[in-house]
PDB file of C-alpha atoms in Angstrom:
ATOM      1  CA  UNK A   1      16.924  26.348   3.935  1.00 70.00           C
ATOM      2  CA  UNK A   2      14.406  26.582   1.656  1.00 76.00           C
ATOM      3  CA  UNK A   3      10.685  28.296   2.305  1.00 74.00           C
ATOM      4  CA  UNK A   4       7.318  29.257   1.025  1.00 73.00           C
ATOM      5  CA  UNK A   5       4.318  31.130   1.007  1.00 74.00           C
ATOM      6  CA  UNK A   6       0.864  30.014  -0.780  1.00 74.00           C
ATOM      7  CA  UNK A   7      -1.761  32.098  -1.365  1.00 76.00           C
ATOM      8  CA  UNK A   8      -5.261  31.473  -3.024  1.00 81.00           C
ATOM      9  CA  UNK A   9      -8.587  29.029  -1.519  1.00 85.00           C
ATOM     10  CA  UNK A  10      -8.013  27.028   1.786  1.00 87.00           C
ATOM     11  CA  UNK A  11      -7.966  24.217  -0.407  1.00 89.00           C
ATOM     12  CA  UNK A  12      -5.237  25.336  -3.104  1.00 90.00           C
ATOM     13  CA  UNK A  13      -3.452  26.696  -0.278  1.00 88.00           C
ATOM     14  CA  UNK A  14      -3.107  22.876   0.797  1.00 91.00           C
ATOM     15  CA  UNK A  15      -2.836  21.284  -2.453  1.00 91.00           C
ATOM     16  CA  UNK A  16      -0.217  23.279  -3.416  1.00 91.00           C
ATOM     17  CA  UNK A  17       2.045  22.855  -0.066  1.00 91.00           C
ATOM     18  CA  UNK A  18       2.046  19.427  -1.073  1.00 92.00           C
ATOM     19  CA  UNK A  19       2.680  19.533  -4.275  1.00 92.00           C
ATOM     20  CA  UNK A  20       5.879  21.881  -3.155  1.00 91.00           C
ATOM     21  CA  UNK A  21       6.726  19.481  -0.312  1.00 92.00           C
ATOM     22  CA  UNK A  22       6.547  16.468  -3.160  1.00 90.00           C
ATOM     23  CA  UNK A  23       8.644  18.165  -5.201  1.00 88.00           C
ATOM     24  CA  UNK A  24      11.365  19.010  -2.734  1.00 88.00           C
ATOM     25  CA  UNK A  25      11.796  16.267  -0.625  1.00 86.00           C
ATOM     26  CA  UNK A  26      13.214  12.459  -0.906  1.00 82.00           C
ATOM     27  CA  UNK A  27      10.728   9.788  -2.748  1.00 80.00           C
ATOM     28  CA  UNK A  28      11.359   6.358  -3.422  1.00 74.00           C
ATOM     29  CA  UNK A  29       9.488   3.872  -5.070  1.00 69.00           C
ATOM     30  CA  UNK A  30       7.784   0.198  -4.518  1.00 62.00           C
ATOM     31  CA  UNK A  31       7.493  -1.311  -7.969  1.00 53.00           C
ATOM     32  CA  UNK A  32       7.307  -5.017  -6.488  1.00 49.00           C
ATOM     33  CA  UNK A  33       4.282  -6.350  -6.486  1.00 46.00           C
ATOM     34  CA  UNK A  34       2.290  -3.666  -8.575  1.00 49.00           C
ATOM     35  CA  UNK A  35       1.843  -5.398 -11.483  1.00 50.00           C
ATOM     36  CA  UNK A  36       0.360  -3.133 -13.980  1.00 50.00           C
ATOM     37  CA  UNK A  37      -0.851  -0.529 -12.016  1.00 56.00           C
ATOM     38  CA  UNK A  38       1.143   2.489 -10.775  1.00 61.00           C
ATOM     39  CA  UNK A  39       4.439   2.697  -8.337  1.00 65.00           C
ATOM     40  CA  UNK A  40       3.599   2.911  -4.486  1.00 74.00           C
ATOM     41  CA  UNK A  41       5.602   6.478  -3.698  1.00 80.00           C
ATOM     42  CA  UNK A  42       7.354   5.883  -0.364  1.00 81.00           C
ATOM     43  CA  UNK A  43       8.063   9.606   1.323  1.00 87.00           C
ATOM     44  CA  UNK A  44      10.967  10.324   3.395  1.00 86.00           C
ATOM     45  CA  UNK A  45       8.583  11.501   5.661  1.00 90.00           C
ATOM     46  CA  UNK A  46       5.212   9.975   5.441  1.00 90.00           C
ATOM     47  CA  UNK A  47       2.960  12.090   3.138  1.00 92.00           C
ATOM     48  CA  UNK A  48      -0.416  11.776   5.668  1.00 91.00           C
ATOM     49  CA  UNK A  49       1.788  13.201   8.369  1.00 93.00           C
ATOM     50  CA  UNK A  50       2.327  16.463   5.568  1.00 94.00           C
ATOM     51  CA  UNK A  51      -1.315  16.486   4.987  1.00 92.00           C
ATOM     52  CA  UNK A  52      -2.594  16.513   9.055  1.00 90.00           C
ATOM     53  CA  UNK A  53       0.052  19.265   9.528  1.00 92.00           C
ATOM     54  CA  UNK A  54      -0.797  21.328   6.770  1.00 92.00           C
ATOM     55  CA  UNK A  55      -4.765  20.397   7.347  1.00 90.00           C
ATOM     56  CA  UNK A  56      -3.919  21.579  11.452  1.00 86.00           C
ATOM     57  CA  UNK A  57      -2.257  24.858  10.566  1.00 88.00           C
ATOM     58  CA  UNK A  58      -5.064  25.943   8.040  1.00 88.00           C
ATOM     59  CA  UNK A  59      -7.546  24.960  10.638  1.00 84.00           C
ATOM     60  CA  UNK A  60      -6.067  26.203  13.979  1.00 83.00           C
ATOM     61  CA  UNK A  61      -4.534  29.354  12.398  1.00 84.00           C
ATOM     62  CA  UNK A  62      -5.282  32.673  13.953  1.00 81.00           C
ATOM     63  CA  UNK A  63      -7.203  34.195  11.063  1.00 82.00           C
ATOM     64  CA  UNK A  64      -6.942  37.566  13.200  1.00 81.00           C
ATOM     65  CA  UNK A  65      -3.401  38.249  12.805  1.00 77.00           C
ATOM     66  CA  UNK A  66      -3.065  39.549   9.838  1.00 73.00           C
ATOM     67  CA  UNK A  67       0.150  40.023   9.573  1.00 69.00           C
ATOM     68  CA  UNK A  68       1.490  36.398  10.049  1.00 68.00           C
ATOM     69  CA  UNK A  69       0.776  33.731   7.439  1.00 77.00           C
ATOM     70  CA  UNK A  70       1.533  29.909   7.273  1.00 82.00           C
ATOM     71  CA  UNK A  71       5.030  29.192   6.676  1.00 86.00           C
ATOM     72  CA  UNK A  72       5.932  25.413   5.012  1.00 90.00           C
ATOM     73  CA  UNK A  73      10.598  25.578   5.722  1.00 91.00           C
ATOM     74  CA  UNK A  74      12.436  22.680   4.275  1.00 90.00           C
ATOM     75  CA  UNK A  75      15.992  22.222   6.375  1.00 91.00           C
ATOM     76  CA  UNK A  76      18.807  19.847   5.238  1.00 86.00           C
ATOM     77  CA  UNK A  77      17.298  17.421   8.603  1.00 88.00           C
ATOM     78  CA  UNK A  78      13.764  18.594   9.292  1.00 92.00           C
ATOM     79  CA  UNK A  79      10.653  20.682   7.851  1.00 94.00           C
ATOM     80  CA  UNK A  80       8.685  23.034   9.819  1.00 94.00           C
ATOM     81  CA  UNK A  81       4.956  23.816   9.363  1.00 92.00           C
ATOM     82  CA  UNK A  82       4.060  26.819  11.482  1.00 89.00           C
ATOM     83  CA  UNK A  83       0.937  28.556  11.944  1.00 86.00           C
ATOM     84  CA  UNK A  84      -0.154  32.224  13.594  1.00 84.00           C
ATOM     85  CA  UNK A  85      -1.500  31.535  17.011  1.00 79.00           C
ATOM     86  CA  UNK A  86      -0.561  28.746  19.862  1.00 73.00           C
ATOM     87  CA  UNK A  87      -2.790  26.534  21.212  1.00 74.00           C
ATOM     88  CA  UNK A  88      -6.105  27.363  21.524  1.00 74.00           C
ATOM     89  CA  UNK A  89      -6.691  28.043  25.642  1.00 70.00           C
ATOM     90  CA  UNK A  90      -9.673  25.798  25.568  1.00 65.00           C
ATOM     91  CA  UNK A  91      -6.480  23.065  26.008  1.00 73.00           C
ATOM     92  CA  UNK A  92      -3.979  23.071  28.430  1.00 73.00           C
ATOM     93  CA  UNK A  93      -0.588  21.732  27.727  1.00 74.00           C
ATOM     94  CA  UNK A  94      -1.182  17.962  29.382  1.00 70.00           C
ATOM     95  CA  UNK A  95      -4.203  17.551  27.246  1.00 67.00           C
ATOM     96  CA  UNK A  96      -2.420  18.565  23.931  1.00 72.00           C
ATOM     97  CA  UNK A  97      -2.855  15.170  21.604  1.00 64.00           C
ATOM     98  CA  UNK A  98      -5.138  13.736  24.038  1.00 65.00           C
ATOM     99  CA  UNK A  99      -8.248  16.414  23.691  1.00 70.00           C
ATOM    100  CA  UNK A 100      -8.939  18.637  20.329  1.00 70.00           C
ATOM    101  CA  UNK A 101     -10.601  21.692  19.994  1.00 71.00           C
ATOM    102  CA  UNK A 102     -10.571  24.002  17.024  1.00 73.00           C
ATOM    103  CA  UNK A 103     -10.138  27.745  16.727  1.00 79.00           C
ATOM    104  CA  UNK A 104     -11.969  27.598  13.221  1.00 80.00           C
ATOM    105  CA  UNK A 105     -14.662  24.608  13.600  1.00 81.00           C
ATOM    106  CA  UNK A 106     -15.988  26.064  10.168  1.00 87.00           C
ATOM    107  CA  UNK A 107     -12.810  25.268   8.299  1.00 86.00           C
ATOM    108  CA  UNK A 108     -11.847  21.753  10.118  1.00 82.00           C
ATOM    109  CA  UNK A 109     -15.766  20.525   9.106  1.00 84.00           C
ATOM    110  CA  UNK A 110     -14.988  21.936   5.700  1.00 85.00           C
ATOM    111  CA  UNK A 111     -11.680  19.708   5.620  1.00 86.00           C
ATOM    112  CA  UNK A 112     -13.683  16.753   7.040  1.00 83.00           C
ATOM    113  CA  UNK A 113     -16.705  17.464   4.314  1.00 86.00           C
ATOM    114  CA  UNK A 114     -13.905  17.080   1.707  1.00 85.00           C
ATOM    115  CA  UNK A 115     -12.878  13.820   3.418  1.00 83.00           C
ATOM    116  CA  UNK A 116      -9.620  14.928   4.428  1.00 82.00           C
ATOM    117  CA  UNK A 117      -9.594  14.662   7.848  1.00 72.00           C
ATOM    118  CA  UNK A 118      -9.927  10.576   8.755  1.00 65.00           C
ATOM    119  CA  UNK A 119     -11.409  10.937  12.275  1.00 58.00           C
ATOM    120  CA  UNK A 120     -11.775  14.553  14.183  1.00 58.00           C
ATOM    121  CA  UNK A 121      -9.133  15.160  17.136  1.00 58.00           C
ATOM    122  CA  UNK A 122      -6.909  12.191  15.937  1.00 69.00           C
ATOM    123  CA  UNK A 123      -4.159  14.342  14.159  1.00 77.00           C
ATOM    124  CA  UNK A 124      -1.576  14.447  16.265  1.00 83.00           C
ATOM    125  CA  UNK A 125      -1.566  10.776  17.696  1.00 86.00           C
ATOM    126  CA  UNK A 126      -2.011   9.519  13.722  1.00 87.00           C
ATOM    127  CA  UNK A 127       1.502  11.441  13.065  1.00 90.00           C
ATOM    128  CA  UNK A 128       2.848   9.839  16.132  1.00 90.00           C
ATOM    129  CA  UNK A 129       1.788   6.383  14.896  1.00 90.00           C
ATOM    130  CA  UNK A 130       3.148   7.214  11.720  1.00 90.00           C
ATOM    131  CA  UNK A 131       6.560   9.010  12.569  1.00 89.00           C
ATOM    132  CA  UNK A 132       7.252   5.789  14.448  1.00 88.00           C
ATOM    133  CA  UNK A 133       6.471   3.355  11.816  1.00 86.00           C
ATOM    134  CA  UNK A 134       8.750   5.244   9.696  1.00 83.00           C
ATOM    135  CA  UNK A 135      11.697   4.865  11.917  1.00 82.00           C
ATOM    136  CA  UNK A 136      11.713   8.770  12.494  1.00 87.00           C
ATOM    137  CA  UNK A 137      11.570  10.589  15.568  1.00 91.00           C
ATOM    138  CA  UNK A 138       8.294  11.949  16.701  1.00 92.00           C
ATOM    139  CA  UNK A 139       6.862  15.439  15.891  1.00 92.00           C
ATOM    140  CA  UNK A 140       8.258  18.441  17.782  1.00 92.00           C
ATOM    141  CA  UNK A 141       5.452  20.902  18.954  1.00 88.00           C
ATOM    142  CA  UNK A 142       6.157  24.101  19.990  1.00 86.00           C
ATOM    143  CA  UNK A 143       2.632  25.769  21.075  1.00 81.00           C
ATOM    144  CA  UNK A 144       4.054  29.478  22.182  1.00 80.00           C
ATOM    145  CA  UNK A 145       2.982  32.360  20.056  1.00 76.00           C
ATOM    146  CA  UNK A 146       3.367  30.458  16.318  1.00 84.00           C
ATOM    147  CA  UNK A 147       2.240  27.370  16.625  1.00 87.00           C
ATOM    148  CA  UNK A 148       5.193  25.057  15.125  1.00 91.00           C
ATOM    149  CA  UNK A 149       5.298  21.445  14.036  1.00 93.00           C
ATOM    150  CA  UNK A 150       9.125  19.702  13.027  1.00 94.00           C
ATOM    151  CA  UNK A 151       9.554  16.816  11.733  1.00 95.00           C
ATOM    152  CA  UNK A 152      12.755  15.610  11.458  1.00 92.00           C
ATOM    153  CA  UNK A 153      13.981  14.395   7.898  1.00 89.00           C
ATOM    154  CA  UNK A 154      15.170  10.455   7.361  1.00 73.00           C
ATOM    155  CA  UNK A 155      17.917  10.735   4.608  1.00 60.00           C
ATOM    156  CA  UNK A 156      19.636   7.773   5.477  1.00 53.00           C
ATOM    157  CA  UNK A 157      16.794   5.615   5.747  1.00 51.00           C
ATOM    158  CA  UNK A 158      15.289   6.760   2.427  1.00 51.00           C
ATOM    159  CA  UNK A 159      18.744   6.219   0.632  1.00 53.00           C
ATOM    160  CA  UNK A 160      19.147   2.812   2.224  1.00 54.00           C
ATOM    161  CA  UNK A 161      15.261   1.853   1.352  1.00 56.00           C
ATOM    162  CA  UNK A 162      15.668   2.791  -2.356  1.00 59.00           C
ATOM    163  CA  UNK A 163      19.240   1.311  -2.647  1.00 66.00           C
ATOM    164  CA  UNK A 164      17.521  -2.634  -0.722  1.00 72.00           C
ATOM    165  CA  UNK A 165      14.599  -1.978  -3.290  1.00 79.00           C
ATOM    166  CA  UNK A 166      16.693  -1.759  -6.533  1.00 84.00           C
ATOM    167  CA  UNK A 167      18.589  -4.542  -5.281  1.00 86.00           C
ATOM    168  CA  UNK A 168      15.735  -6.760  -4.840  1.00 88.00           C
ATOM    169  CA  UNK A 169      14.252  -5.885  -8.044  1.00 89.00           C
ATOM    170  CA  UNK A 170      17.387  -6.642  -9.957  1.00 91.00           C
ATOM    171  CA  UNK A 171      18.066 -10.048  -8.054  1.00 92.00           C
ATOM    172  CA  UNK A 172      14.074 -10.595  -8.855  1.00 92.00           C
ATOM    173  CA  UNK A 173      14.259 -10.061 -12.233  1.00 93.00           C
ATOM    174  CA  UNK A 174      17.044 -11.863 -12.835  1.00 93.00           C
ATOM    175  CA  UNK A 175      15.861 -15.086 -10.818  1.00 93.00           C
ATOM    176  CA  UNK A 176      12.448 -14.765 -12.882  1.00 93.00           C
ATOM    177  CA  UNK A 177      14.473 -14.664 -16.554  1.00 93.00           C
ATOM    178  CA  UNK A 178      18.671 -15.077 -16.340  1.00 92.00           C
ATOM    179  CA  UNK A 179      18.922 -13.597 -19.431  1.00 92.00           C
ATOM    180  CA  UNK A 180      17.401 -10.313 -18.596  1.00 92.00           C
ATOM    181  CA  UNK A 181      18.584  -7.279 -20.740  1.00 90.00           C
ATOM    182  CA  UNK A 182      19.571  -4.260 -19.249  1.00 88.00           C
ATOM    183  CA  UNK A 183      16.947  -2.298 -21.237  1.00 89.00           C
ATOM    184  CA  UNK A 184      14.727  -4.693 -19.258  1.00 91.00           C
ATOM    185  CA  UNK A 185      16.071  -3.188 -15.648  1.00 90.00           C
ATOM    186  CA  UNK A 186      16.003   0.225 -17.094  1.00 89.00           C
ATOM    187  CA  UNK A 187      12.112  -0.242 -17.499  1.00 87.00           C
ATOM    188  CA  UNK A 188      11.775  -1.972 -13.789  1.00 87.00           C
ATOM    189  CA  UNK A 189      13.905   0.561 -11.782  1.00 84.00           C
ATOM    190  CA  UNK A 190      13.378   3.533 -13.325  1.00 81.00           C
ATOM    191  CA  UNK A 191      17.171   3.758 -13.409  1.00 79.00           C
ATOM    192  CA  UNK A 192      19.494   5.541 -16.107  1.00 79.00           C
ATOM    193  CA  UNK A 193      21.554   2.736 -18.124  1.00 81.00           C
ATOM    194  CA  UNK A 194      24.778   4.088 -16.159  1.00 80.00           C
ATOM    195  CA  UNK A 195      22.405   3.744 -12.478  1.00 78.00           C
ATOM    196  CA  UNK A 196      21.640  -0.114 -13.733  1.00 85.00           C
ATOM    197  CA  UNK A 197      25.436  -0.933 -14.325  1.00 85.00           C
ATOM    198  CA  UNK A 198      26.499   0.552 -11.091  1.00 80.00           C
ATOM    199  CA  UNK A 199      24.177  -1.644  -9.320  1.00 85.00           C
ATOM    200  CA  UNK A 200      24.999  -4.722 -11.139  1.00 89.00           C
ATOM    201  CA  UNK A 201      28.770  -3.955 -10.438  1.00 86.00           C
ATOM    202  CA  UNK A 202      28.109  -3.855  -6.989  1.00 84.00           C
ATOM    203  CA  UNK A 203      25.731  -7.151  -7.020  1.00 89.00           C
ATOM    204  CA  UNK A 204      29.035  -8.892  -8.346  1.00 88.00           C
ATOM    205  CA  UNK A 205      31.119  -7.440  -6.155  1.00 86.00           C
ATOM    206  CA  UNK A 206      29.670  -8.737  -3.072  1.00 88.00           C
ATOM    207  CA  UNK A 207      29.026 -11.911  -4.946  1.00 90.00           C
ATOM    208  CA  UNK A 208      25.179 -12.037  -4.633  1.00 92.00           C
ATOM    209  CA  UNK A 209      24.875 -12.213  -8.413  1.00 92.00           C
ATOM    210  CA  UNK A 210      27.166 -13.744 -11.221  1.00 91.00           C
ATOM    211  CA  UNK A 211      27.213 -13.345 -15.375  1.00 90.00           C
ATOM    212  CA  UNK A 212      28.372 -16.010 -17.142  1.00 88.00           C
ATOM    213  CA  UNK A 213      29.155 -16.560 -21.105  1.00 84.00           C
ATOM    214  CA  UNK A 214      29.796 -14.022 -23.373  1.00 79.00           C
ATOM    215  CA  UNK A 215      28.166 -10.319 -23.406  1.00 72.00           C
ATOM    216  CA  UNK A 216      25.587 -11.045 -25.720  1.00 76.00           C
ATOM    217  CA  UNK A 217      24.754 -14.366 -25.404  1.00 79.00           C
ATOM    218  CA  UNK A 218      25.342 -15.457 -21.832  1.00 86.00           C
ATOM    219  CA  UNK A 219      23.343 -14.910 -18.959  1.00 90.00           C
ATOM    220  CA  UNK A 220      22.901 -14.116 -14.921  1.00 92.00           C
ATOM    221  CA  UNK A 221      23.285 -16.591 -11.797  1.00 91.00           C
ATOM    222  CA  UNK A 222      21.904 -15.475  -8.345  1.00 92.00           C
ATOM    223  CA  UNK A 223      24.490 -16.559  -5.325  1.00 87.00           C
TER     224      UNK A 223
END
């Protein structure tokens, strides 16, 4: 388990949870289709569901109790994003995700000022949406005391996403030139040279792709 604690401006205090969330979890990449312009990052967890959770705890904190602070915990098969104070009493537990009302209205029109909040009281139903496109299980809310949002980590589908992509890329590449050079795939995968002839061993293996002629001079054959 790994945690932490960020100090500073409401706004650093959200930049910088995540920047630390970036940096710890799983990212993949989309480099099909993005010509010149930069990769599309592909979270484990989507990154707007990180940025309404840490937007809701900074906004719906209990500013009062001073001696609780927001708390960002990265597990092996979830993170948490917890917050001092449940849910405001203004909502009862039915109407939690289906009515909104903040305990800091100041700070949550700040946040929307900045343009960081899409549309007001649509947080939790946007990370639902999201959650579930991802293939991930929903958001956990516990509302007692510290208000607590998990969100349960997708290893396996973040491995097998990156390990279809680079696949596809290869087989791409070598349909749009058969005699691709490996320096070539290094560029388009991001890959080490050792990461690029791992994957092409396995492409033979299963037979999807074939090399023909010598080292130098020969070239691939897509199956």
């Amino acid at each position: 388990m790994d945690d932490k604690f960020f100090g500073g401006t409401l706004h650093s205090q959200y930049t910088k949870s995540i920047q630390w969330l970036k940096e710890k979890i799983n990212i993949s990449y989309d480099i099909e289709g993005q010509g010149s312009g930069p990769r599309k990052e592909i979270w484990e967890i989507p990154e707007i569901v990180f940025k309404e959770a840490v937007i809701n705890s900074l906004s719906h904190r209990d500013y009062y109790d001073k001696g609780a602070t927001i708390l960002v915990e990265l597990y092996d098969n979830r993170v948490e994003i917890s917050n001092p104070g449940g849910l405001v009493s203004a909502i009862k537990l039915a109407d939690f995700g289906k009515r909104s009302h903040s305990r800091n209205p100041l700070i949550f029109g700040l946040f929307a000022r900045m343009q960081l909040v899409e549309q007001i009281g649509s947080g939790i139903m946007r990370m639902n949406d999201l959650m579930k496109e991802a293939g991930l299980p929903l958001p956990e809310f516990s509302t007692e005391g510290m208000f607590t949002i998990k969100l349960q980590r997708g290893h396996e589908t973040v491995e097998k996403t990156v390990e279809e992509t680079v696949e596809e890329t290869i087989i791409t590449l070598i349909k749009a030139n058969p005699k691709v050079t490996a320096k070539e795939m290094i560029k388009a995968t991001g890959l080490s040279r050792r990461g690029v002839e791992y994957q092409l061993s396995k492409l033979k293996e299963s037979g999807k792709i074939i090399r023909t002629g010598s080292t130098k001079a020969g070239e691939w054959k897509v199956n």
